[in-house]
Amino acid sequence: MTTPGASAGGYSKRCPSENVCRVEGSDFPGGTLSIDADVIGGPNTLVRMRYKGDHGERCVTEFWVNDPPRSWVCHNVPPGHYRVIVDAPERHDAMVVGVRW
């Protein structure tokens, strides 16, 4: 039997001056997925965050550029491939996106 920390994992990415930032992988074991996102600089426009897995899109939400860094939790996510995509329609300094489990 392994401890919960033994199966922990995740990835993060910083995307400078891009309108879309994506973190993706294929080793998610299933269960609860935590998503972190922050958009730095630029006009206070609405940003869309979405999680897409092998079984379609889940955990879609929106936040404002001037909001503090945000975190969301998706429960009962099937194992396999995952994509976390953050879309910011206006130019900004950077986006930081991360997933953890």
C-alpha positions as a printed NumPy array, in Angstrom:
array([[  0.   ,   0.   ,   0.   ],
       [  1.364,   3.425,  -0.917],
       [  0.87 ,   6.684,   0.913],
       [ -1.171,   9.457,  -0.744],
       [  1.99 ,  11.515,  -1.261],
       [  3.595,   8.678,  -3.2  ],
       [  1.099,   9.086,  -6.027],
       [  1.159,  12.897,  -6.109],
       [  2.137,  14.575,  -9.355],
       [  1.538,  17.525, -11.569],
       [  2.95 ,  20.031, -13.998],
       [  3.062,  23.792, -14.447],
       [  3.942,  26.13 , -17.27 ],
       [  4.594,  29.849, -17.729],
       [  3.457,  31.26 , -21.075],
       [  4.859,  34.749, -21.738],
       [  2.662,  37.077, -23.833],
       [  0.576,  34.282, -25.374],
       [ -3.216,  34.297, -25.703],
       [ -3.498,  30.587, -24.904],
       [ -1.561,  28.626, -22.305],
       [ -1.875,  24.832, -22.229],
       [ -0.623,  22.187, -19.81 ],
       [ -1.149,  18.616, -20.93 ],
       [ -0.06 ,  15.086, -20.199],
       [ -1.135,  11.473, -20.275],
       [ -0.267,  10.129, -16.844],
       [ -3.16 ,  11.327, -14.689],
       [ -4.153,   8.391, -12.435],
       [ -7.769,   9.556, -11.991],
       [ -9.578,  11.076,  -9.021],
       [ -9.239,  14.695,  -7.931],
       [ -7.406,  17.182, -10.128],
       [ -6.442,  20.651,  -8.831],
       [ -5.937,  23.456, -11.337],
       [ -4.115,  26.741, -10.692],
       [ -4.11 ,  29.751, -13.035],
       [ -2.875,  33.331, -13.005],
       [ -2.777,  35.978, -15.726],
       [ -0.288,  38.778, -15.119],
       [ -0.644,  42.27 , -16.55 ],
       [ -2.792,  43.648, -19.329],
       [ -6.337,  45.023, -19.379],
       [ -8.852,  43.57 , -16.941],
       [-10.582,  41.243, -19.386],
       [-12.4  ,  37.989, -18.783],
       [-10.238,  34.848, -18.989],
       [-11.588,  31.333, -19.62 ],
       [-10.091,  28.23 , -18.007],
       [-11.12 ,  24.736, -19.091],
       [-10.083,  21.185, -18.372],
       [-10.437,  18.638, -21.177],
       [ -9.785,  14.938, -20.718],
       [-10.315,  11.795, -22.747],
       [-14.031,  12.015, -21.943],
       [-14.688,  15.635, -22.943],
       [-14.616,  19.076, -21.387],
       [-15.141,  19.538, -17.65 ],
       [-14.465,  22.169, -14.995],
       [-14.987,  25.243, -17.168],
       [-14.829,  28.59 , -15.376],
       [-13.995,  32.238, -15.988],
       [-12.061,  34.84 , -14.018],
       [-10.755,  38.382, -14.492],
       [ -7.133,  39.258, -15.301],
       [ -6.889,  41.472, -12.185],
       [ -8.127,  38.659,  -9.906],
       [ -5.539,  37.082,  -7.612],
       [ -4.211,  33.65 ,  -8.662],
       [ -7.094,  31.172,  -8.786],
       [ -7.413,  27.476,  -7.967],
       [-10.169,  24.992,  -8.817],
       [-10.754,  21.356,  -7.942],
       [-12.318,  18.821, -10.327],
       [-13.625,  15.649,  -8.655],
       [-14.164,  12.153, -10.097],
       [-11.968,  12.782, -13.134],
       [-11.245,   9.629, -15.167],
       [ -7.599,   8.587, -15.592],
       [ -5.646,   9.204, -18.765],
       [ -4.862,  12.178, -20.933],
       [ -5.624,  15.691, -19.681],
       [ -5.421,  19.247, -21.038],
       [ -5.81 ,  22.448, -19.053],
       [ -6.272,  25.446, -21.343],
       [ -6.413,  29.098, -20.303],
       [ -7.538,  31.639, -22.922],
       [ -6.897,  35.354, -22.422],
       [ -8.331,  37.455, -25.276],
       [ -6.122,  40.525, -24.746],
       [ -2.348,  40.957, -24.642],
       [ -0.81 ,  40.514, -21.196],
       [  2.625,  39.942, -19.663],
       [  2.349,  36.232, -18.831],
       [  0.075,  33.368, -17.829],
       [  0.95 ,  30.662, -15.325],
       [ -1.041,  27.416, -15.405],
       [ -0.59 ,  24.324, -13.261],
       [ -2.265,  20.999, -12.519],
       [ -1.701,  18.825,  -9.44 ],
       [ -2.963,  15.593,  -7.988]])
